[in-house]
């Protein structure tokens, strides 16, 4: 290998390596530190020299590059595993596509300059065009694609098609762009083959953007369905709120209507000095008065009614409840989002308690403000079976938490399940 080839390879790897990291950083929204760039570029160039010296197959070199990209974004930047893999495959696939396009053009044009000094200039120009083409593809894709934690549940729908395209591209590069004897470089058959390969490369690029567009539409469809489910659930909660409010209003009016009669009865009992009967009657009036008020007082009447309905249902099932909850006084958390969090969390908790056999079920709710954040914790007993995949209820809670730049976390220890929700209310 001559010095020009070594320089050309190192220059190409350095420029494209920087593009890899910048592209993945843009589509994942994570900031990379300078030392990650330095480490990746050093290892990339070192591997190129090592693999060239020992004639390591190209497929192993690209696999090692893919592994390095994944490791940086998974273990250092802390991206989601599937997002890290998808972004890494995308970065290298676009790189291989641009290389394949320029390689096909080179195989058509450069044979006419073999043995001439102009060949070196054309090779360097080809590398520059390759980098520009790669940059344009990265920029266009990064403008329309964003892979954050919100899209993690659907990332496999993008990963597998892109991984398939990537493997096919590697196969084409390994089999089609091989050493060709000089005497057939200028033949029509060779030119026709390279033109066909060039068309295939452009079709591969088009397939990538079509796949990206279809994936985004699919994600929007799933998100729309989740939003519709949230709206349906919130509407049901509002119906419950209205029905409960109407019932309590009717009971309050009935109590007010009969209050004079109750006072007359009490007056008669006291005049006859029937104190025991008067005390019993007062106890009944106190019970009636208590039933007209909400069992929970959080500072939010909507949540008070929702908790009354949910915890009343839990009590009917024999589930003990413990509540330590005070909602923030400001209006930074919308009642709609609070209904989504509480209704989904309590429905899941009640259903989990009902699956127990021979255990005393309980539900504990904790809500407290910590600085600029509000923390909710729902703890309940559950079966010892492994947790099922996250359902629509937890996804709705997660979406509500992300709306407030917060987070949702679940944990299970033996027969205890705990749901943590953190909301930014500053």
Tab-separated table of C-alpha atoms in Angstrom:
chain	number	residue	atom	x	y	z
A	1	UNK	CA	0.000	0.000	0.000
A	2	UNK	CA	1.515	3.348	-1.067
A	3	UNK	CA	1.571	6.515	1.011
A	4	UNK	CA	-1.130	8.169	-1.101
A	5	UNK	CA	-3.557	5.325	-0.423
A	6	UNK	CA	-2.754	5.433	3.307
A	7	UNK	CA	-3.339	9.186	3.405
A	8	UNK	CA	-6.563	8.887	1.428
A	9	UNK	CA	-7.914	6.167	3.725
A	10	UNK	CA	-7.026	8.032	6.904
A	11	UNK	CA	-8.510	11.273	5.581
A	12	UNK	CA	-11.728	9.535	4.560
A	13	UNK	CA	-12.088	7.691	7.861
A	14	UNK	CA	-11.492	10.859	9.882
A	15	UNK	CA	-14.078	12.935	8.002
A	16	UNK	CA	-16.689	10.187	7.829
A	17	UNK	CA	-16.045	9.157	11.449
A	18	UNK	CA	-16.866	12.678	12.627
A	19	UNK	CA	-20.008	12.618	10.500
A	20	UNK	CA	-21.056	9.304	12.092
A	21	UNK	CA	-20.959	10.727	15.612
A	22	UNK	CA	-22.546	14.069	14.692
A	23	UNK	CA	-25.356	12.338	12.783
A	24	UNK	CA	-26.202	9.968	15.649
A	25	UNK	CA	-25.991	12.846	18.117
A	26	UNK	CA	-28.513	14.843	16.070
A	27	UNK	CA	-31.088	12.096	15.576
A	28	UNK	CA	-30.945	10.991	19.239
A	29	UNK	CA	-30.754	14.477	20.739
A	30	UNK	CA	-27.744	13.588	22.907
A	31	UNK	CA	-24.628	15.759	23.194
A	32	UNK	CA	-21.253	14.103	22.687
A	33	UNK	CA	-18.109	15.130	24.521
A	34	UNK	CA	-14.926	15.883	22.594
A	35	UNK	CA	-13.125	12.921	24.118
A	36	UNK	CA	-15.636	10.581	22.479
A	37	UNK	CA	-14.728	12.032	19.081
A	38	UNK	CA	-11.017	11.660	19.798
A	39	UNK	CA	-11.346	8.072	21.030
A	40	UNK	CA	-13.557	6.973	18.140
A	41	UNK	CA	-11.382	8.551	15.431
A	42	UNK	CA	-8.198	7.133	16.965
A	43	UNK	CA	-9.634	3.609	17.144
A	44	UNK	CA	-11.106	3.898	13.653
A	45	UNK	CA	-7.792	4.849	12.056
A	46	UNK	CA	-5.868	2.335	14.150
A	47	UNK	CA	-8.200	-0.443	13.009
A	48	UNK	CA	-7.805	0.618	9.385
A	49	UNK	CA	-4.020	0.318	9.606
A	50	UNK	CA	-4.224	-2.949	11.524
A	51	UNK	CA	-6.799	-4.574	9.242
A	52	UNK	CA	-4.930	-3.450	6.118
A	53	UNK	CA	-1.653	-4.845	7.414
A	54	UNK	CA	-3.162	-8.248	8.171
A	55	UNK	CA	-5.664	-8.348	5.259
A	56	UNK	CA	-8.695	-8.674	7.530
A	57	UNK	CA	-11.952	-9.134	5.554
A	58	UNK	CA	-13.998	-5.985	5.018
A	59	UNK	CA	-17.040	-7.467	6.749
A	60	UNK	CA	-15.062	-7.826	10.003
A	61	UNK	CA	-13.771	-4.252	9.770
A	62	UNK	CA	-17.280	-2.858	9.300
A	63	UNK	CA	-18.616	-5.068	12.111
A	64	UNK	CA	-15.931	-3.711	14.445
A	65	UNK	CA	-16.836	-0.146	13.425
A	66	UNK	CA	-20.504	-0.847	14.088
A	67	UNK	CA	-19.658	-2.300	17.495
A	68	UNK	CA	-17.622	0.794	18.428
A	69	UNK	CA	-20.424	3.159	17.421
A	70	UNK	CA	-22.941	1.155	19.400
A	71	UNK	CA	-20.703	0.996	22.488
A	72	UNK	CA	-20.142	4.766	22.549
A	73	UNK	CA	-23.835	5.633	22.317
A	74	UNK	CA	-25.063	2.828	24.543
A	75	UNK	CA	-22.587	2.836	27.412
A	76	UNK	CA	-21.171	6.364	27.401
A	77	UNK	CA	-24.025	8.512	26.052
A	78	UNK	CA	-26.609	6.213	27.747
A	79	UNK	CA	-28.976	5.867	24.810
A	80	UNK	CA	-31.628	3.155	24.698
A	81	UNK	CA	-30.056	-0.141	23.445
A	82	UNK	CA	-32.267	-0.499	20.366
A	83	UNK	CA	-31.985	3.206	19.557
A	84	UNK	CA	-28.182	2.993	19.778
A	85	UNK	CA	-28.111	0.003	17.435
A	86	UNK	CA	-30.551	1.529	14.936
A	87	UNK	CA	-28.694	4.853	14.820
A	88	UNK	CA	-25.342	3.081	14.350
A	89	UNK	CA	-26.658	0.904	11.525
A	90	UNK	CA	-28.199	3.964	9.846
A	91	UNK	CA	-24.911	5.878	10.036
A	92	UNK	CA	-22.901	3.067	8.454
A	93	UNK	CA	-25.587	2.214	5.887
A	94	UNK	CA	-25.595	5.750	4.511
A	95	UNK	CA	-21.796	5.661	4.529
A	96	UNK	CA	-21.758	2.411	2.529
A	97	UNK	CA	-24.403	3.701	0.114
A	98	UNK	CA	-22.455	6.851	-0.709
A	99	UNK	CA	-19.310	4.759	-1.089
A	100	UNK	CA	-21.143	2.373	-3.427
A	101	UNK	CA	-22.445	5.246	-5.567
A	102	UNK	CA	-18.996	6.784	-5.961
A	103	UNK	CA	-17.393	3.377	-6.491
A	104	UNK	CA	-19.719	2.655	-9.426
A	105	UNK	CA	-18.912	6.050	-10.944
A	106	UNK	CA	-15.187	5.460	-10.417
A	107	UNK	CA	-15.330	2.075	-12.133
A	108	UNK	CA	-16.886	3.760	-15.174
A	109	UNK	CA	-14.683	6.872	-15.406
A	110	UNK	CA	-11.329	6.156	-13.788
A	111	UNK	CA	-10.247	3.249	-16.062
A	112	UNK	CA	-9.662	5.841	-18.792
A	113	UNK	CA	-7.060	7.536	-16.559
A	114	UNK	CA	-5.101	4.451	-15.445
A	115	UNK	CA	-1.365	5.143	-15.701
A	116	UNK	CA	-1.841	8.929	-15.834
A	117	UNK	CA	-0.869	11.445	-13.148
A	118	UNK	CA	-4.394	12.886	-13.242
A	119	UNK	CA	-5.626	9.658	-11.642
A	120	UNK	CA	-4.495	10.757	-8.151
A	121	UNK	CA	-6.366	14.041	-8.422
A	122	UNK	CA	-9.527	12.258	-9.574
A	123	UNK	CA	-9.270	9.772	-6.704
A	124	UNK	CA	-8.980	12.584	-4.163
A	125	UNK	CA	-11.864	14.417	-5.857
A	126	UNK	CA	-13.917	11.214	-5.626
A	127	UNK	CA	-13.304	11.082	-1.870
A	128	UNK	CA	-14.391	14.710	-1.457
A	129	UNK	CA	-17.596	14.094	-3.458
A	130	UNK	CA	-18.226	10.950	-1.419
A	131	UNK	CA	-17.979	12.969	1.824
A	132	UNK	CA	-20.266	15.686	0.448
A	133	UNK	CA	-22.839	13.109	-0.671
A	134	UNK	CA	-22.676	11.436	2.732
A	135	UNK	CA	-23.102	14.806	4.474
A	136	UNK	CA	-26.162	15.663	2.368
A	137	UNK	CA	-27.802	12.300	3.119
A	138	UNK	CA	-27.068	12.624	6.838
A	139	UNK	CA	-28.466	16.166	6.924
A	140	UNK	CA	-31.645	15.244	5.058
A	141	UNK	CA	-32.310	12.205	7.230
A	142	UNK	CA	-31.486	14.022	10.480
A	143	UNK	CA	-33.898	16.798	9.500
A	144	UNK	CA	-36.830	14.368	9.342
A	145	UNK	CA	-35.858	11.694	11.868
A	146	UNK	CA	-35.614	11.888	15.642
A	147	UNK	CA	-35.044	8.820	17.817
A	148	UNK	CA	-35.760	9.540	21.470
A	149	UNK	CA	-37.150	7.408	24.283
A	150	UNK	CA	-40.694	8.149	23.137
A	151	UNK	CA	-40.107	6.087	19.981
A	152	UNK	CA	-38.311	3.220	21.740
A	153	UNK	CA	-41.390	0.895	21.723
A	154	UNK	CA	-41.580	1.128	17.916
A	155	UNK	CA	-37.866	1.187	17.059
A	156	UNK	CA	-37.780	-2.445	15.885
A	157	UNK	CA	-40.093	-1.493	13.018
A	158	UNK	CA	-37.283	0.708	11.694
A	159	UNK	CA	-34.293	-1.366	12.770
A	160	UNK	CA	-35.054	-4.595	10.921
A	161	UNK	CA	-35.684	-3.067	7.454
A	162	UNK	CA	-32.579	-0.870	7.777
A	163	UNK	CA	-30.523	-3.832	9.000
A	164	UNK	CA	-31.713	-5.844	5.988
A	165	UNK	CA	-30.723	-3.028	3.594
A	166	UNK	CA	-27.371	-2.720	5.352
A	167	UNK	CA	-26.549	-6.426	4.980
A	168	UNK	CA	-27.604	-6.413	1.320
A	169	UNK	CA	-25.376	-3.367	0.714
A	170	UNK	CA	-22.416	-5.108	2.344
A	171	UNK	CA	-23.008	-8.146	0.155
A	172	UNK	CA	-23.081	-5.983	-2.980
A	173	UNK	CA	-19.880	-4.206	-2.000
A	174	UNK	CA	-18.161	-7.521	-1.277
A	175	UNK	CA	-19.202	-9.279	-4.483
A	176	UNK	CA	-19.726	-6.600	-7.135
A	177	UNK	CA	-16.804	-4.233	-6.527
A	178	UNK	CA	-13.912	-6.596	-6.908
A	179	UNK	CA	-10.638	-6.411	-8.820
A	180	UNK	CA	-11.371	-6.384	-12.546
A	181	UNK	CA	-8.758	-7.222	-15.218
A	182	UNK	CA	-7.521	-4.176	-17.146
A	183	UNK	CA	-8.536	-5.530	-20.549
A	184	UNK	CA	-12.262	-5.514	-19.706
A	185	UNK	CA	-12.418	-2.215	-17.790
A	186	UNK	CA	-13.434	-0.326	-20.919
A	187	UNK	CA	-15.831	-2.962	-22.232
A	188	UNK	CA	-19.518	-2.242	-22.683
A	189	UNK	CA	-20.380	-5.205	-20.465
A	190	UNK	CA	-18.367	-3.781	-17.584
A	191	UNK	CA	-19.852	-0.295	-18.082
A	192	UNK	CA	-23.393	-1.703	-18.190
A	193	UNK	CA	-22.795	-3.651	-14.985
A	194	UNK	CA	-21.533	-0.554	-13.178
A	195	UNK	CA	-24.500	1.497	-14.401
A	196	UNK	CA	-26.843	-1.160	-13.042
A	197	UNK	CA	-25.019	-1.124	-9.720
A	198	UNK	CA	-25.233	2.667	-9.660
A	199	UNK	CA	-29.011	2.480	-10.159
A	200	UNK	CA	-29.245	-0.105	-7.366
A	201	UNK	CA	-27.372	2.228	-5.002
A	202	UNK	CA	-29.744	5.108	-5.694
A	203	UNK	CA	-32.708	2.776	-5.250
A	204	UNK	CA	-31.226	1.689	-1.907
A	205	UNK	CA	-31.033	5.330	-0.865
A	206	UNK	CA	-34.624	5.915	-1.958
A	207	UNK	CA	-35.717	2.779	-0.065
A	208	UNK	CA	-34.123	4.163	3.083
A	209	UNK	CA	-36.049	7.447	2.931
A	210	UNK	CA	-39.296	5.634	2.068
A	211	UNK	CA	-38.798	3.315	5.042
A	212	UNK	CA	-38.099	6.285	7.315
A	213	UNK	CA	-41.268	8.042	6.089
A	214	UNK	CA	-43.416	4.915	6.503
A	215	UNK	CA	-42.001	4.324	9.993
A	216	UNK	CA	-42.789	7.861	11.094
A	217	UNK	CA	-46.347	7.556	9.802
A	218	UNK	CA	-46.707	4.258	11.669
A	219	UNK	CA	-45.400	5.824	14.891
A	220	UNK	CA	-47.834	8.712	14.527
A	221	UNK	CA	-50.645	6.199	14.057
A	222	UNK	CA	-49.686	4.370	17.264
A	223	UNK	CA	-49.380	7.669	19.127
A	224	UNK	CA	-52.772	8.785	17.824
A	225	UNK	CA	-54.313	5.546	19.054
A	226	UNK	CA	-52.686	6.041	22.460
A	227	UNK	CA	-53.920	9.643	22.575
A	228	UNK	CA	-57.421	8.471	21.641
A	229	UNK	CA	-57.310	5.890	24.419
A	230	UNK	CA	-56.200	8.620	26.839
A	231	UNK	CA	-59.037	10.890	25.722
A	232	UNK	CA	-61.536	8.053	26.079
A	233	UNK	CA	-60.253	7.310	29.550
A	234	UNK	CA	-60.297	10.969	30.529
A	235	UNK	CA	-63.836	11.304	29.183
A	236	UNK	CA	-64.894	8.322	31.271
A	237	UNK	CA	-63.267	9.924	34.313
A	238	UNK	CA	-65.167	13.143	33.630
A	239	UNK	CA	-68.424	11.183	33.369
A	240	UNK	CA	-67.652	9.592	36.716
A	241	UNK	CA	-66.871	13.028	38.152
A	242	UNK	CA	-70.157	14.484	36.879
A	243	UNK	CA	-72.210	11.506	38.071
A	244	UNK	CA	-70.580	11.613	41.505
A	245	UNK	CA	-71.065	15.369	41.762
A	246	UNK	CA	-74.739	15.083	40.765
A	247	UNK	CA	-75.340	12.323	43.295
A	248	UNK	CA	-73.702	14.272	46.124
A	249	UNK	CA	-75.585	17.414	45.117
A	250	UNK	CA	-78.893	15.540	45.307
A	251	UNK	CA	-77.957	14.044	48.676
A	252	UNK	CA	-76.920	17.451	50.006
A	253	UNK	CA	-80.169	19.076	48.877
A	254	UNK	CA	-82.164	16.245	50.410
A	255	UNK	CA	-80.252	16.606	53.673
A	256	UNK	CA	-80.791	20.362	53.689
A	257	UNK	CA	-84.503	19.826	52.969
A	258	UNK	CA	-84.851	17.521	55.949
A	259	UNK	CA	-82.576	19.392	58.347
A	260	UNK	CA	-85.492	21.188	60.054
A	261	UNK	CA	-87.215	17.875	60.655
A	262	UNK	CA	-84.002	16.442	62.124
A	263	UNK	CA	-83.618	19.463	64.392
A	264	UNK	CA	-87.226	19.131	65.532
A	265	UNK	CA	-86.647	15.475	66.418
A	266	UNK	CA	-83.510	16.382	68.351
A	267	UNK	CA	-85.333	19.213	70.114
A	268	UNK	CA	-88.083	16.816	71.187
A	269	UNK	CA	-85.604	14.215	72.460
A	270	UNK	CA	-83.704	16.797	74.462
A	271	UNK	CA	-86.899	18.269	75.949
A	272	UNK	CA	-87.881	14.831	77.149
A	273	UNK	CA	-84.353	14.366	78.480
A	274	UNK	CA	-83.912	11.241	76.380
A	275	UNK	CA	-80.166	11.825	76.066
A	276	UNK	CA	-79.217	8.343	74.850
A	277	UNK	CA	-81.674	8.534	71.967
A	278	UNK	CA	-80.477	12.055	71.166
A	279	UNK	CA	-76.850	10.855	71.048
A	280	UNK	CA	-77.768	7.973	68.750
A	281	UNK	CA	-79.670	10.342	66.492
A	282	UNK	CA	-76.732	12.770	66.384
A	283	UNK	CA	-74.439	9.858	65.465
A	284	UNK	CA	-76.682	9.019	62.539
A	285	UNK	CA	-76.678	12.657	61.403
A	286	UNK	CA	-72.866	12.695	61.633
A	287	UNK	CA	-72.634	9.571	59.478
A	288	UNK	CA	-74.933	11.118	56.884
A	289	UNK	CA	-72.900	14.327	56.921
A	290	UNK	CA	-69.643	12.368	56.456
A	291	UNK	CA	-71.066	10.508	53.469
A	292	UNK	CA	-71.725	13.830	51.743
A	293	UNK	CA	-68.052	14.855	51.876
A	294	UNK	CA	-65.200	13.370	49.818
A	295	UNK	CA	-63.189	10.592	51.514
A	296	UNK	CA	-59.935	12.164	50.244
A	297	UNK	CA	-58.924	15.804	50.394
A	298	UNK	CA	-56.013	16.535	48.064
A	299	UNK	CA	-56.795	20.153	47.272
A	300	UNK	CA	-58.167	19.183	43.859
A	301	UNK	CA	-61.914	18.361	43.739
A	302	UNK	CA	-61.580	16.414	40.483
A	303	UNK	CA	-58.958	14.078	41.938
A	304	UNK	CA	-60.902	13.869	45.211
A	305	UNK	CA	-63.889	12.439	43.345
A	306	UNK	CA	-61.739	10.132	41.208
A	307	UNK	CA	-59.967	8.771	44.283
A	308	UNK	CA	-63.285	8.348	46.046
A	309	UNK	CA	-64.606	6.235	43.182
A	310	UNK	CA	-61.429	4.138	42.713
A	311	UNK	CA	-60.735	3.576	46.396
A	312	UNK	CA	-64.408	2.835	47.023
A	313	UNK	CA	-64.151	0.077	44.427
A	314	UNK	CA	-60.954	-1.187	46.069
A	315	UNK	CA	-62.709	-1.283	49.473
A	316	UNK	CA	-65.552	-3.335	48.009
A	317	UNK	CA	-62.938	-5.894	46.864
A	318	UNK	CA	-61.405	-6.044	50.338
A	319	UNK	CA	-58.277	-4.110	49.397
A	320	UNK	CA	-56.843	-1.961	52.173
A	321	UNK	CA	-55.633	1.502	51.184
A	322	UNK	CA	-53.224	4.019	52.656
A	323	UNK	CA	-52.940	7.555	51.270
A	324	UNK	CA	-50.459	10.308	52.001
A	325	UNK	CA	-51.203	12.787	49.268
A	326	UNK	CA	-51.284	16.532	48.828
A	327	UNK	CA	-51.333	17.946	45.323
A	328	UNK	CA	-49.366	21.124	44.543
A	329	UNK	CA	-51.305	24.318	44.951
A	330	UNK	CA	-50.218	25.846	41.636
A	331	UNK	CA	-51.944	25.044	38.346
A	332	UNK	CA	-48.894	23.699	36.510
A	333	UNK	CA	-50.382	20.185	36.342
A	334	UNK	CA	-53.531	19.944	34.272
A	335	UNK	CA	-56.481	18.030	35.756
A	336	UNK	CA	-56.654	16.034	32.523
A	337	UNK	CA	-53.100	14.703	33.027
A	338	UNK	CA	-53.681	14.023	36.709
A	339	UNK	CA	-56.767	11.974	35.819
A	340	UNK	CA	-54.715	9.933	33.338
A	341	UNK	CA	-51.999	9.216	35.915
A	342	UNK	CA	-54.285	8.381	38.849
A	343	UNK	CA	-56.939	6.433	36.942
A	344	UNK	CA	-54.407	4.242	35.083
A	345	UNK	CA	-52.224	3.688	38.144
A	346	UNK	CA	-55.150	2.752	40.393
A	347	UNK	CA	-56.852	0.551	37.783
A	348	UNK	CA	-53.595	-1.388	37.341
A	349	UNK	CA	-53.106	-1.593	41.118
A	350	UNK	CA	-56.631	-2.896	41.736
A	351	UNK	CA	-56.331	-5.491	38.964
A	352	UNK	CA	-52.959	-6.617	40.351
A	353	UNK	CA	-54.420	-6.983	43.861
A	354	UNK	CA	-57.289	-9.075	42.522
A	355	UNK	CA	-54.796	-11.568	41.059
A	356	UNK	CA	-53.467	-12.475	44.531
A	357	UNK	CA	-54.261	-15.777	46.183
A	358	UNK	CA	-54.346	-15.882	49.965
A	359	UNK	CA	-52.486	-12.604	50.449
A	360	UNK	CA	-53.798	-9.441	52.078
A	361	UNK	CA	-53.936	-6.911	49.206
A	362	UNK	CA	-53.134	-3.269	49.782
A	363	UNK	CA	-52.549	-0.068	47.841
A	364	UNK	CA	-50.384	2.787	49.098
A	365	UNK	CA	-50.342	6.223	47.457
A	366	UNK	CA	-47.724	8.839	48.222
A	367	UNK	CA	-47.521	12.307	46.708
A	368	UNK	CA	-45.112	15.027	47.753
A	369	UNK	CA	-43.399	18.080	46.336
A	370	UNK	CA	-39.622	18.094	46.284
A	371	UNK	CA	-38.302	21.467	45.173
A	372	UNK	CA	-39.351	22.076	41.581
A	373	UNK	CA	-40.569	18.494	41.199
A	374	UNK	CA	-43.671	16.623	42.287
A	375	UNK	CA	-43.230	12.929	43.053
A	376	UNK	CA	-45.980	10.325	43.005
A	377	UNK	CA	-45.547	6.773	44.202
A	378	UNK	CA	-48.111	3.973	43.848
A	379	UNK	CA	-47.291	0.743	45.693
A	380	UNK	CA	-49.441	-2.371	45.634
A	381	UNK	CA	-49.277	-6.091	46.186
A	382	UNK	CA	-49.170	-8.299	43.081
A	383	UNK	CA	-48.537	-11.866	42.003
A	384	UNK	CA	-45.042	-13.312	41.880
A	385	UNK	CA	-45.247	-13.757	38.097
A	386	UNK	CA	-42.866	-11.741	35.872
A	387	UNK	CA	-44.101	-8.344	34.743
A	388	UNK	CA	-45.966	-8.388	31.415
A	389	UNK	CA	-44.976	-5.958	28.623
A	390	UNK	CA	-45.898	-2.346	29.319
A	391	UNK	CA	-49.555	-1.848	28.424
A	392	UNK	CA	-51.484	1.162	27.170
A	393	UNK	CA	-52.141	2.394	30.726
A	394	UNK	CA	-48.464	2.693	31.668
A	395	UNK	CA	-47.662	4.168	28.263
A	396	UNK	CA	-50.279	6.867	28.878
A	397	UNK	CA	-48.732	7.616	32.277
A	398	UNK	CA	-45.290	7.785	30.683
A	399	UNK	CA	-46.570	10.170	28.009
A	400	UNK	CA	-48.108	12.410	30.689
A	401	UNK	CA	-44.817	12.442	32.627
A	402	UNK	CA	-42.797	13.317	29.510
A	403	UNK	CA	-45.180	16.207	28.857
A	404	UNK	CA	-43.882	17.787	32.095
A	405	UNK	CA	-40.245	16.897	31.342
A	406	UNK	CA	-40.475	14.192	33.952
A	407	UNK	CA	-40.086	10.436	34.008
A	408	UNK	CA	-41.846	7.220	34.927
A	409	UNK	CA	-40.175	4.206	36.497
A	410	UNK	CA	-41.528	0.822	37.545
A	411	UNK	CA	-39.975	-1.756	39.837
A	412	UNK	CA	-41.048	-5.124	41.212
A	413	UNK	CA	-39.697	-6.878	44.281
A	414	UNK	CA	-41.201	-10.297	44.862
A	415	UNK	CA	-44.921	-9.607	45.399
A	416	UNK	CA	-44.698	-5.827	45.569
A	417	UNK	CA	-45.029	-3.478	42.603
A	418	UNK	CA	-44.097	0.190	42.737
A	419	UNK	CA	-44.779	2.891	40.157
A	420	UNK	CA	-42.804	6.139	40.400
A	421	UNK	CA	-43.865	9.284	38.518
A	422	UNK	CA	-41.800	12.468	38.601
A	423	UNK	CA	-43.199	15.737	37.213
A	424	UNK	CA	-41.444	19.068	36.748
A	425	UNK	CA	-43.777	21.749	38.135
A	426	UNK	CA	-41.462	24.751	38.242
